XYZ file of C-alpha atoms in Angstrom:
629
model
C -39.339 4.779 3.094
C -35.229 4.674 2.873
C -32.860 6.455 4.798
C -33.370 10.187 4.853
C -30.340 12.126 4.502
C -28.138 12.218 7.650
C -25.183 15.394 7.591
C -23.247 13.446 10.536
C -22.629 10.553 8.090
C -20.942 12.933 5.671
C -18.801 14.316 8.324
C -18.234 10.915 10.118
C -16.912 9.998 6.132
C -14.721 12.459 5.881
C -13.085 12.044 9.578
C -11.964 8.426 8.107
C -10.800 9.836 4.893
C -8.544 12.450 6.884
C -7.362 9.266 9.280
C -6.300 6.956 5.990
C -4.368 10.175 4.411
C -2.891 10.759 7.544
C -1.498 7.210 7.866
C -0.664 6.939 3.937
C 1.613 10.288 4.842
C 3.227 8.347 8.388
C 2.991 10.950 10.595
C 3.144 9.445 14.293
C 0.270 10.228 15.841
C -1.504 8.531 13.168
C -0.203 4.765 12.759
C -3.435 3.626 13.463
C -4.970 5.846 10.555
C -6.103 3.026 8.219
C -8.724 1.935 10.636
C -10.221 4.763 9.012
C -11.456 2.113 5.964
C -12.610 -0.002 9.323
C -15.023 2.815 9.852
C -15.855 3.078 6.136
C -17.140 -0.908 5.945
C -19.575 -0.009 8.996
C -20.548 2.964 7.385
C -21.231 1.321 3.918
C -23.144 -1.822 5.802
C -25.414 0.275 7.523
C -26.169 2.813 4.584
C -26.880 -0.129 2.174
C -29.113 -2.204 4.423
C -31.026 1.197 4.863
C -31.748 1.456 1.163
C -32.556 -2.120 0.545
C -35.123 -2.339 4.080
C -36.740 0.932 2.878
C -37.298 -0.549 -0.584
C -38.541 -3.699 1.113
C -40.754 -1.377 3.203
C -42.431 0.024 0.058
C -43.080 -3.127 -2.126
C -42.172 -6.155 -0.179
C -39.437 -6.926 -2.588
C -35.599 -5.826 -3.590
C -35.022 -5.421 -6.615
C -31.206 -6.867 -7.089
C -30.685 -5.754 -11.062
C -31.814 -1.975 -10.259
C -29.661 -1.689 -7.067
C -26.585 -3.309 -8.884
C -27.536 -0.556 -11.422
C -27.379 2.298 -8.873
C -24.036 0.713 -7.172
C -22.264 0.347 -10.875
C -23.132 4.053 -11.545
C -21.453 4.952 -8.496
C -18.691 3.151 -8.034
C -17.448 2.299 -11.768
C -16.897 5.433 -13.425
C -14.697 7.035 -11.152
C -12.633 3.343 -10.644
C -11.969 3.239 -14.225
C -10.590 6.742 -14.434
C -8.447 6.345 -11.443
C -7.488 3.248 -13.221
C -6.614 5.024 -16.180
C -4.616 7.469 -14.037
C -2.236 4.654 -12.531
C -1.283 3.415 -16.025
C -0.050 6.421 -16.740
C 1.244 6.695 -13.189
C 3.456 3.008 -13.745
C 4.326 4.142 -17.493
C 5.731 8.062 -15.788
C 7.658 6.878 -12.768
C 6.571 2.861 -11.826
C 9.509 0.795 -10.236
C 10.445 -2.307 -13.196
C 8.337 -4.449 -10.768
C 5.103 -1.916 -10.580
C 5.048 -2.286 -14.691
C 5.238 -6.192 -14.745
C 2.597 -6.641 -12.201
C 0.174 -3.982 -13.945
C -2.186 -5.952 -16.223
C -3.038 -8.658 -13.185
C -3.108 -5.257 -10.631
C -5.667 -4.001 -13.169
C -7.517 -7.393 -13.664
C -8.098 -7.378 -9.972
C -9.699 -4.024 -9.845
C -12.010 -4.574 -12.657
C -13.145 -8.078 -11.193
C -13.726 -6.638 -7.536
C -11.284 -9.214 -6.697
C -8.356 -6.952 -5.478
C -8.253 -8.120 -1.621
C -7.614 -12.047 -3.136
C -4.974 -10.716 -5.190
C -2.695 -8.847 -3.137
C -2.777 -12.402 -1.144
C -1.735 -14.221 -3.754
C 1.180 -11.969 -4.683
C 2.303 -12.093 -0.980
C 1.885 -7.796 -1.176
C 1.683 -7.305 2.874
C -0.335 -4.387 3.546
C 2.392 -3.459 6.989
C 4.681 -3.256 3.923
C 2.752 -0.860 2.250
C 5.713 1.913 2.341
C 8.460 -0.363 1.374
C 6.526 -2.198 -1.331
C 3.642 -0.729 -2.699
C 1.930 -1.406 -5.602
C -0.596 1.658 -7.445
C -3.545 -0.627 -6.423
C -2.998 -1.534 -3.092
C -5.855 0.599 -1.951
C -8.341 -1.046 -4.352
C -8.647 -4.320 -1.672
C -11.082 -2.730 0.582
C -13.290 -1.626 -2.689
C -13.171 -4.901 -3.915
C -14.337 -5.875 -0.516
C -17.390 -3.528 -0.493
C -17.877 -4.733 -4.070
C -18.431 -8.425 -3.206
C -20.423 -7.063 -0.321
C -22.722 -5.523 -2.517
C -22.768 -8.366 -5.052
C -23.831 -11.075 -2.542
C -25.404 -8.774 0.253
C -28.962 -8.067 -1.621
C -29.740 -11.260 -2.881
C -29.040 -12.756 1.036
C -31.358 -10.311 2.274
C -34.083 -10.322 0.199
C -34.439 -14.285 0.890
C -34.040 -13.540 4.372
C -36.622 -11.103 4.237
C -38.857 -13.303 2.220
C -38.792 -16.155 4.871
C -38.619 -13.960 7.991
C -41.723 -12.247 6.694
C -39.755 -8.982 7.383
C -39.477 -9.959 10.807
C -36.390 -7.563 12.052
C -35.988 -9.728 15.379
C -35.442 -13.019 12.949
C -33.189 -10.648 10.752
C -31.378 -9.046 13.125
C -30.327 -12.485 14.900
C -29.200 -14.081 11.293
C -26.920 -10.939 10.756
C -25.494 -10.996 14.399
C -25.129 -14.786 14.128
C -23.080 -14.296 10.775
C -20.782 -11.388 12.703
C -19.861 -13.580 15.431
C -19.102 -16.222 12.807
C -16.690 -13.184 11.074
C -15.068 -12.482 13.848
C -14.781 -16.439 15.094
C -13.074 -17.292 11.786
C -10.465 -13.988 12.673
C -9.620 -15.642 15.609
C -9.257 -19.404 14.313
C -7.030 -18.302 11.254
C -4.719 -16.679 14.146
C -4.943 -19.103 16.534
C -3.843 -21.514 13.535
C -1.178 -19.533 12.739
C -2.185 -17.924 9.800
C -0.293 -14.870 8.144
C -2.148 -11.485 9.697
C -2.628 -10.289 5.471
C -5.004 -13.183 5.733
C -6.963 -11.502 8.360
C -6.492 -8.472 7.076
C -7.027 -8.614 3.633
C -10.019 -11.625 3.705
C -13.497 -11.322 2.966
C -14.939 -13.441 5.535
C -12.498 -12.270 8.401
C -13.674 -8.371 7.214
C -16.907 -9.139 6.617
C -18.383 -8.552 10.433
C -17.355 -4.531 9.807
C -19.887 -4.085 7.143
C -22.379 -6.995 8.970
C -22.012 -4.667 12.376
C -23.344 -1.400 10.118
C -26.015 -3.974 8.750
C -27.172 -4.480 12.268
C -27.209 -1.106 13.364
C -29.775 -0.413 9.940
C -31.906 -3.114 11.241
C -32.573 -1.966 14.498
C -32.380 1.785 13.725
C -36.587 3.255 12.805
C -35.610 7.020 11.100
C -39.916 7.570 10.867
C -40.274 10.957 10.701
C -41.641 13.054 13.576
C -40.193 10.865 16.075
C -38.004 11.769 18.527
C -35.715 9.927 21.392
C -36.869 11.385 25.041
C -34.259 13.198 27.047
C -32.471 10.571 28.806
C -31.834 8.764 25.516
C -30.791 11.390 23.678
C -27.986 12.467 26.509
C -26.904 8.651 26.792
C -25.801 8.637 22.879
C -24.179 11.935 23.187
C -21.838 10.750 26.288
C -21.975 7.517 25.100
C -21.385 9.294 20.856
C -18.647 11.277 22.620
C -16.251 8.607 24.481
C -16.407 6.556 21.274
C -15.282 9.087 19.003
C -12.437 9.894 21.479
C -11.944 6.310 21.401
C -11.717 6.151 18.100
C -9.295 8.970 17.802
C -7.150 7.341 19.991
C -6.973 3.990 18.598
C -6.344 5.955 15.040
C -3.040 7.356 16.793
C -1.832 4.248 18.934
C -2.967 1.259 17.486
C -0.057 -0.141 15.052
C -0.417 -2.344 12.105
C 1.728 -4.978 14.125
C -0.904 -4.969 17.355
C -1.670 -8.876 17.748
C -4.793 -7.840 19.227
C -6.061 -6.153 16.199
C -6.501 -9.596 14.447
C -8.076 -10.791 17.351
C -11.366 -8.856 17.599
C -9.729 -5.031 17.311
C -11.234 -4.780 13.801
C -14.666 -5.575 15.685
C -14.164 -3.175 18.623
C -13.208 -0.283 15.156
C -16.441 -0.780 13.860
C -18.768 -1.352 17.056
C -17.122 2.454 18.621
C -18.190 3.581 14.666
C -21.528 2.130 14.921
C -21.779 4.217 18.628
C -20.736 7.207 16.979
C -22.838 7.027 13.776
C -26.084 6.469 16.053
C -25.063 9.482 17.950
C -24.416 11.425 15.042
C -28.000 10.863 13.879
C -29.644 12.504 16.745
C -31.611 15.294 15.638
C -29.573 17.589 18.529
C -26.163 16.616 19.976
C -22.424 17.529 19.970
C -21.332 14.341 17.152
C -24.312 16.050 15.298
C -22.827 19.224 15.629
C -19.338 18.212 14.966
C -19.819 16.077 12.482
C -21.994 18.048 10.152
C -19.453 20.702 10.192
C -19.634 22.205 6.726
C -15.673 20.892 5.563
C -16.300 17.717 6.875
C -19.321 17.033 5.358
C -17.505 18.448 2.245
C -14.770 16.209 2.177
C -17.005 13.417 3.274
C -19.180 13.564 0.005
C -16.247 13.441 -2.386
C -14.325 10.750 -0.187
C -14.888 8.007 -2.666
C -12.893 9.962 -5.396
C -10.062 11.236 -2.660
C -9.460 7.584 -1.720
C -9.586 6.296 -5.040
C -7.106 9.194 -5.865
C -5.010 9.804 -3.497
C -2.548 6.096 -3.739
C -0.678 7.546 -6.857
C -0.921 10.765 -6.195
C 1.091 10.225 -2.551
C 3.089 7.734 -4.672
C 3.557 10.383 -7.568
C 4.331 12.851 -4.568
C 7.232 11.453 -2.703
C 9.649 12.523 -0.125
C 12.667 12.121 -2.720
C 10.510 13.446 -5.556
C 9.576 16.906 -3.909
C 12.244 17.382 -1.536
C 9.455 18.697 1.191
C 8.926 17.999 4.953
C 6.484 15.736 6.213
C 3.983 19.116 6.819
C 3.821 20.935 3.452
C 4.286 17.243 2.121
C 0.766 16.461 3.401
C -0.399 19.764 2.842
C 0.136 18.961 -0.953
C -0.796 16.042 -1.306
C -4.023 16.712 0.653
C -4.786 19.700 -1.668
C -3.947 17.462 -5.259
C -6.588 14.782 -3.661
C -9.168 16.842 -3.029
C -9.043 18.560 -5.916
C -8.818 15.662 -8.118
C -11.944 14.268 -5.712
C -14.013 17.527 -6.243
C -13.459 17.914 -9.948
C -14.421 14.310 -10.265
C -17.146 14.192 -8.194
C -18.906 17.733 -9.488
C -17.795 17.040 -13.395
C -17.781 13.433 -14.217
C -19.775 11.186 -11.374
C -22.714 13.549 -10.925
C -22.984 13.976 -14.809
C -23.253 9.361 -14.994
C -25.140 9.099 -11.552
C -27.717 11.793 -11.522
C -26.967 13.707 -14.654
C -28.993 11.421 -17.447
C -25.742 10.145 -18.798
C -24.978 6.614 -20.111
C -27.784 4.823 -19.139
C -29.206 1.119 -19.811
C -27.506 -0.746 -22.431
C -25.018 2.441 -24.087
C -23.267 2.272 -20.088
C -22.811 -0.889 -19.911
C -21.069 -1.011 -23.629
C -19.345 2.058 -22.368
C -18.173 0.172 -19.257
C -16.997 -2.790 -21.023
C -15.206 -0.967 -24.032
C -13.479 1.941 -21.190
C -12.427 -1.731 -18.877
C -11.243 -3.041 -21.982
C -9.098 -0.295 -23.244
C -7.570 0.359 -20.222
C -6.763 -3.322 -19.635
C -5.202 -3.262 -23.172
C -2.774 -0.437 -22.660
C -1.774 -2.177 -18.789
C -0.970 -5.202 -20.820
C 0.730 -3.033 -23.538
C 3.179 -1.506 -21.013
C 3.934 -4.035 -19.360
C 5.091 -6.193 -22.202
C 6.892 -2.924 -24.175
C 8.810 -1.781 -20.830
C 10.902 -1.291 -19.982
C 11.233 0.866 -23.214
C 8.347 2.859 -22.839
C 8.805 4.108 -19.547
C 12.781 4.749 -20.568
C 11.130 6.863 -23.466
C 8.223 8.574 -21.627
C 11.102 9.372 -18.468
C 13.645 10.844 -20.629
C 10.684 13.196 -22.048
C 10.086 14.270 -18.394
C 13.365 14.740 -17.588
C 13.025 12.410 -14.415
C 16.236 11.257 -12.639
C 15.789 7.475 -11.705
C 15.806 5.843 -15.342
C 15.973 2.326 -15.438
C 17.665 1.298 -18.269
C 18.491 3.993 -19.826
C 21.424 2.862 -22.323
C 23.890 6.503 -22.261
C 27.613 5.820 -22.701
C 28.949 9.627 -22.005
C 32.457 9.859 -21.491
C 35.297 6.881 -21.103
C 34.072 6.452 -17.564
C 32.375 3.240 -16.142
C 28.677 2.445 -17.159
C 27.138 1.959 -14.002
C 23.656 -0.128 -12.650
C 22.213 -0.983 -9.510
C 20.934 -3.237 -7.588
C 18.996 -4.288 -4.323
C 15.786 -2.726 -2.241
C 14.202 0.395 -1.393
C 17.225 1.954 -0.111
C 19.399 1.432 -3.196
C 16.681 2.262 -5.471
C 16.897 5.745 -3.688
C 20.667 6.003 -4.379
C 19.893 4.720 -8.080
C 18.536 8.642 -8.665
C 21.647 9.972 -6.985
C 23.157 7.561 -9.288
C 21.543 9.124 -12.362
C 21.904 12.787 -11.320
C 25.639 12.438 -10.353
C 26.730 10.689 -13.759
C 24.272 13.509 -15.403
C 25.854 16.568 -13.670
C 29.287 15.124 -13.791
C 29.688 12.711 -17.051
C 32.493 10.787 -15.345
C 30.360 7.541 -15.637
C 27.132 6.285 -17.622
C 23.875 5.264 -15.827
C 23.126 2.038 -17.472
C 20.402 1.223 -15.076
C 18.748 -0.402 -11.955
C 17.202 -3.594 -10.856
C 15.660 -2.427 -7.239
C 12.782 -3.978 -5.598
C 11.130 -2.770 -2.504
C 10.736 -4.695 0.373
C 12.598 -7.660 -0.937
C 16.067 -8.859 0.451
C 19.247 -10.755 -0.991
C 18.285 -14.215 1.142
C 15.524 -16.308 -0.909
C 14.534 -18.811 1.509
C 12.512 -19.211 4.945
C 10.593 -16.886 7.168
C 11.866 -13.439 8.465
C 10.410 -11.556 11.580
C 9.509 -7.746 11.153
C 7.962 -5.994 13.724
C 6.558 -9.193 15.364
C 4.967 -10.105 12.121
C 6.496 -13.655 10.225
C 7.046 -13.109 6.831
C 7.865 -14.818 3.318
C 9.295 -13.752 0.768
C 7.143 -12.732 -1.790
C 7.644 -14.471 -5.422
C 9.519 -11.415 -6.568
C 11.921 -11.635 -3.950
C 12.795 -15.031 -4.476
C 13.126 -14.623 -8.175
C 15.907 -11.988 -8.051
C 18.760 -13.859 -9.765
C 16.641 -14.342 -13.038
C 15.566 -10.559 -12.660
C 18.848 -9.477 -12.330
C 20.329 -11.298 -14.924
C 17.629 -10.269 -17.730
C 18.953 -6.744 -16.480
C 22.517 -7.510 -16.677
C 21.910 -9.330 -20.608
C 20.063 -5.734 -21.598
C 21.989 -2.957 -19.852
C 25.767 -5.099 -19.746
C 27.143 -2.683 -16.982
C 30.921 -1.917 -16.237
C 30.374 -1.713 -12.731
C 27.255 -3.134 -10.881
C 26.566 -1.836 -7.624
C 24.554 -3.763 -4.682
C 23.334 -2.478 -1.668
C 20.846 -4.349 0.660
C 20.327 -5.188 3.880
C 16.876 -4.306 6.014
C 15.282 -7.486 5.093
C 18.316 -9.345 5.780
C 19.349 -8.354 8.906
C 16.143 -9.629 10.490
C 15.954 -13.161 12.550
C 14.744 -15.968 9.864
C 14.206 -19.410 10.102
C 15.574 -21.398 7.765
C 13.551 -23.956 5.745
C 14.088 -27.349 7.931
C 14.905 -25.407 11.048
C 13.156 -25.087 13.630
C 15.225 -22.561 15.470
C 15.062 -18.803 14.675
C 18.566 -17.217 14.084
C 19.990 -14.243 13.897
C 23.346 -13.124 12.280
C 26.297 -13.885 14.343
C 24.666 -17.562 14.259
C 27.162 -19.459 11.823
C 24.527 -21.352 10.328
C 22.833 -18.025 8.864
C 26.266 -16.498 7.985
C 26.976 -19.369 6.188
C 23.638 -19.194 4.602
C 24.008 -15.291 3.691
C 27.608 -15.590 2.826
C 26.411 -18.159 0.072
C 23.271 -15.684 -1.296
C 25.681 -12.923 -1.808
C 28.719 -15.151 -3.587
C 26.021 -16.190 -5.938
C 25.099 -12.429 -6.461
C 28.924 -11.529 -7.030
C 29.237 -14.326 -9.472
C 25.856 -13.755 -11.331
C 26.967 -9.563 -11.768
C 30.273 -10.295 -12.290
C 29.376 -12.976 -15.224
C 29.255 -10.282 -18.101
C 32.575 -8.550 -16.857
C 31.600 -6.260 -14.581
C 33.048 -5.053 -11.169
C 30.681 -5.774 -8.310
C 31.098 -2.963 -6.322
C 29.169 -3.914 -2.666
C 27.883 -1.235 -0.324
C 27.789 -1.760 3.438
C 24.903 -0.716 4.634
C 24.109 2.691 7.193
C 23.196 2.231 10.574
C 19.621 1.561 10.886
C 17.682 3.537 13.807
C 14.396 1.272 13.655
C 13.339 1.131 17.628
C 10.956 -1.825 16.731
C 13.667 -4.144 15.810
C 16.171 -3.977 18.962
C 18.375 -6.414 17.166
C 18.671 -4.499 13.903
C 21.952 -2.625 14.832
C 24.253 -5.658 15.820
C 22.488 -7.466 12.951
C 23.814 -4.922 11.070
C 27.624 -4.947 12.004
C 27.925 -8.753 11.249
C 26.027 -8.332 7.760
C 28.426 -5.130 6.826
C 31.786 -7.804 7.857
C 29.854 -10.557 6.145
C 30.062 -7.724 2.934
C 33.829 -6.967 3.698
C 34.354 -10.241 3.419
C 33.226 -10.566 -0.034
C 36.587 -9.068 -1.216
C 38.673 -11.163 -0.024
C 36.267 -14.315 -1.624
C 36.231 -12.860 -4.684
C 39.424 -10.448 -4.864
C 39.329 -10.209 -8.893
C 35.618 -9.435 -9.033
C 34.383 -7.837 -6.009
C 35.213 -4.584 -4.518
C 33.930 -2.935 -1.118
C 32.693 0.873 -0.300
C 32.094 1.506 3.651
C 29.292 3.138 2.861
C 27.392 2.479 6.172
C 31.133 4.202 7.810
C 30.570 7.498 5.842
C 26.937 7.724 7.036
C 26.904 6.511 9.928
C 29.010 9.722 11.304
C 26.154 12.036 9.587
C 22.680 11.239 11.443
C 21.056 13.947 9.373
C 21.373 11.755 5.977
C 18.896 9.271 7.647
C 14.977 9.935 7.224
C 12.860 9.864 9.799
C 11.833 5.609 9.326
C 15.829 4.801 10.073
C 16.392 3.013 7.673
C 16.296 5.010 4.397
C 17.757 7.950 3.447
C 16.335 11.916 4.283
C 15.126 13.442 1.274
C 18.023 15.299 -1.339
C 20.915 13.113 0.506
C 21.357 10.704 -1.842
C 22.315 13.136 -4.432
C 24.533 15.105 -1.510
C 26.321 11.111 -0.530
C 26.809 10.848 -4.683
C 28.478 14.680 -4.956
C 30.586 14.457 -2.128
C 31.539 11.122 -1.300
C 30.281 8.125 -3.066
C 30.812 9.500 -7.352
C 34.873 9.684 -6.794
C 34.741 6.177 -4.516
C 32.912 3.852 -7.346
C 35.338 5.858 -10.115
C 38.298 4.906 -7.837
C 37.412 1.148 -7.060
C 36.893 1.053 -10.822
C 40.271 2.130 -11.822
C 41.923 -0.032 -9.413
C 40.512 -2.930 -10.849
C 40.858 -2.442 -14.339
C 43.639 -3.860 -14.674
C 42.449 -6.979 -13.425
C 39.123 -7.053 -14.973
C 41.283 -6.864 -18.337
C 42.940 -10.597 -17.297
């Protein structure tokens, strides 16, 4: 017989769902939060190898076509309609970069090959806030999905020549962890970038292998019962993991070395404690667990995860103007209740419900993957003019592109990272309210800085720069060639304050070093040159103090690259311009939110009405004249 139904499951589902929102919302007590999909692998392994031993049990045989059958009917529907929903998502409010990488974000999903991809696009998941892409969520399903693609057909052999022999079965799968977790320590040891760890199959692989164990050895006959003693071992032993748990959830950092050196193992070996615990028929992870909520939120917790990426992108700081509490309390009431309509109106209906089955699903599958692939493909190629047409419909402040010439004032883009592409929507508003200036545009892109070459150290993690990054003088000049701006602002800075090591140096350096000066001094000429090329005044930003207590260095780092920007004046006095920025906010603490380094929601509209609007207008009229020459 399979697995019976176990309530604790549901609960112990729901518990990671709660940690991963909590994280995805980066409250403080929660930065280890996305251990929560740790905890969701173990959980998957053991569930799975359940199903396919009790169907062994029955007929001495797994059927492989009928479980992928059961798996696509669970997983695929709601995938392609979340799917759906981040097209429209990247059409409504995507970044220029979110549309171009749609159709191979989209690809990735559809061919379970997510995890691979996000690699290959250097999209670091401890970036996740300053770079994130719609998908980014999709790796561990795409994970799962390989799981389940490779899992059955291993087992069933396995079976077949252990003669169902759990010992021999157990000691393959245990045999295959260790070589999981070896292969996470190796890739370290080598040196290898911690997304490898993170994001691999193989290095991942032992979470969902440790559940697979537990199955083996667990025997749910009915009627039997664990004596006494046992059952008050798993409920201390249930109890301290689930505490344990808890508190790696709200200590452990992305950054923790130790986490790519067996902490993913230790996640799912105090999940596998818990979930045997929670199985007991009396006990208090029993009791907690199946908790009516919990168990609630644990059956529709496929749908909230698949759901809730855009909708915490969709529902943003600088979008709704909330605190971090009714922030989450929003977004944690849209997910839900885009995961309960889902699951009680459209996954039911395919999975249980009699609907699209055999050969019409598949054709259903194919032409829905298909069509939504199509229109990925379509906006990508047609923006950035659709999403100029579908933003002006919705009245929504950051427009890229958007071509108004109100007014004899200036028509204004910008350009740099995160924290610029906030200002871009005081930008918009300001030149909206005010129509002293046009807003012709913005090329922002998150997580990337002005510096194209070698390795940069965030947090203790090395990093390159992704292909994006590296790429921003062609992006910027497509921009320039469409939009052909009066005045081109820059601000950047986070990602190039931080120590690098340049390509053929062995040494790390940090500004102040005049070899990286020098370096930086010649990244940001080039930028002045390339924005100026079309006749426009480069107006440069220096950039706010940064209050970022994992990076020590940042603030210093900081002073040198603001007189490295003053400088840029005086190198280029007919084309360049400087606003102290960083002076006018650094004497107001409050404009800063609560990561240091970008701004507290509503202030960049408040820096555009009181401060930085009459500034660009007056650095624009001063040089004029000399733009005219």
């Amino acid at each position: 017989m399979g697995l019976p139904h176990q309530p604790g499951l549901d609960g112990l589902r729901g518990v990671a769902l709660l940690g991963v929102l909590a994280f995805h919302s980066q409250f403080s007590w929660a930065v280890g939060g996305y251990l929560g999909v740790s905890t969701f692998f173990t959980l998957s392994g053991f569930l799975i190898t359940g199903l396919l031993l009790g169907e062994w049990r029955r007929g001495e045989r797994i059927d492989v076509a009928v479980f992928w059958a059961r798996r696509f009917r669970r997983l695929t529907p709601a995938a392609l309609l979340a799917l759906a929903g981040i097209v429209l998502f990247a059409v409504a409010i995507g970044t220029p970069n979110q549309l171009a990488a749609l159709p191979g974000d989209v690809l990735s999903c559809l061919s379970f090959a997510t995890n691979w991809w996000l690699l290959t696009t250097s999209y670091s998941y401890a970036q996740i806030f300053d770079a994130p892409s719609p998908v980014q969520h999709f790796w561990s399903l795409a994970i799962e999905g390989q799981f389940y693609l490779v899992f059955p057909f291993a087992l069933s052999g396995l079976l077949a020549i252990a003669g169902g022999s759990r010992l021999v079965i157990g000691g393959v799968l245990a045999a295959l962890l260790a070589g999981s977790l070896a292969t996470g320590f190796i890739l370290d040891a080598a040196g290898a970038e911690t997304d490898r760890i993170y994001y691999g199959s193989d290095t991942r692989a032992a979470e969902l292998l440790l559940g697979s164990l537990v199955a083996v050895g667990w025997r749910p006959e009915p009627g039997r019962a664990a004596g006494r003693g046992t059952r008050r071992a798993w409920d201390v032993l249930g109890v301290g993991a689930f505490v344990a748990l808890l508190w790696l959830w709200s200590t452990l950092p992305l950054t923790s070395r130790w986490l790519y050196q067996g902490g993913f193992g230790l996640n799912a070996a105090l999940s596998a404690v818990v979930m045997i615990a929670a199985m007991q028929r009396t006990g208090p992870m029993r009791t907690l667990l199946a908790w009516r909520a919990l168990r609630w939120i644990g059956r529709v917790s496929y749908g909230g995860y698949l759901y809730h990426w855009p909708v915490y992108l969709w529902l943003s700081p600088e979008r709704t103007n909330l605190g971090d509490g009714p922030l989450f309390a929003l977004r944690l009431a849209f997910t839900l209740g885009l995961a309960a309509v889902s699951y009680e109106f459209f996954e039911k209906a395919i999975r249980v419900g009699g609907v699209l089955r055999g050969r019409t699903a598949a054709a259903a599958w194919l032409a829905s993957a298909a069509l939504v692939l199509a229109a990925a493909f379509s906006v990508s190629e047609s923006a950035p003019d659709v999403a100029v047409d579908l933003r002006r419909s919705l009245a929504l402040p950051n427009v890229p592109y958007d071509q108004r010439e109100d007014g004899d004032g200036p028509r204004i883009a910008i350009f740099g990272d995160s924290v610029a592409m906030q200002l871009s929507g005081g930008l918009a508003n300001w030149t909206t309210e005010t129509g002293d200036a046009g807003f012709a545009g913005m090329n922002c892109t998150l997580a990337c800085g002005l510096a194209r070459n070698g390795i940069i150290r965030i947090k203790g993690m090395d990093h390159r720069q992704r292909r994006i990054c590296r790429e921003w003088e062609k992006n910027w000049r497509e921009t320039l060639e469409t939009v052909r701006p009066d005045l081109a602002i820059v601000l950047t800075g986070f990602h190039d304050v931080a120590p690098r090591k340049l390509p053929g140096d062995e040494n790390w350096r940090v500004l102040g070093d005049p070899v990286l000066d020098e370096y930086l001094r010649s990244e940001m000429l080039a930028a002045v040159d390339l924005l100026s090329s079309h006749g426009a005044l480069v107006v440069w930003l220096t950039h706010p103090p940064m209050d970022v207590k994992s990076e020590p260095g940042h603030a210093g780092a900081v002073k040198r690259f603001n007189e490295l920007v003053r400088e840029l004046a005086h190198d280029r006095p007919d084309t360049a311009s400087v606003v102290d920025l960083g002076a006018y906010v650094g004497s107001r603490s409050e404009m800063i939110g609560t990561d240091g380094v970008h701004f507290a929601p509503g202030k960049a509209d408040a820096i555009f009405r009181a401060w930085l609007g009459p500034q660009l207008l007056a650095a624009w009229q001063a040089a004029r004249p000399k733009l005219a020459l």
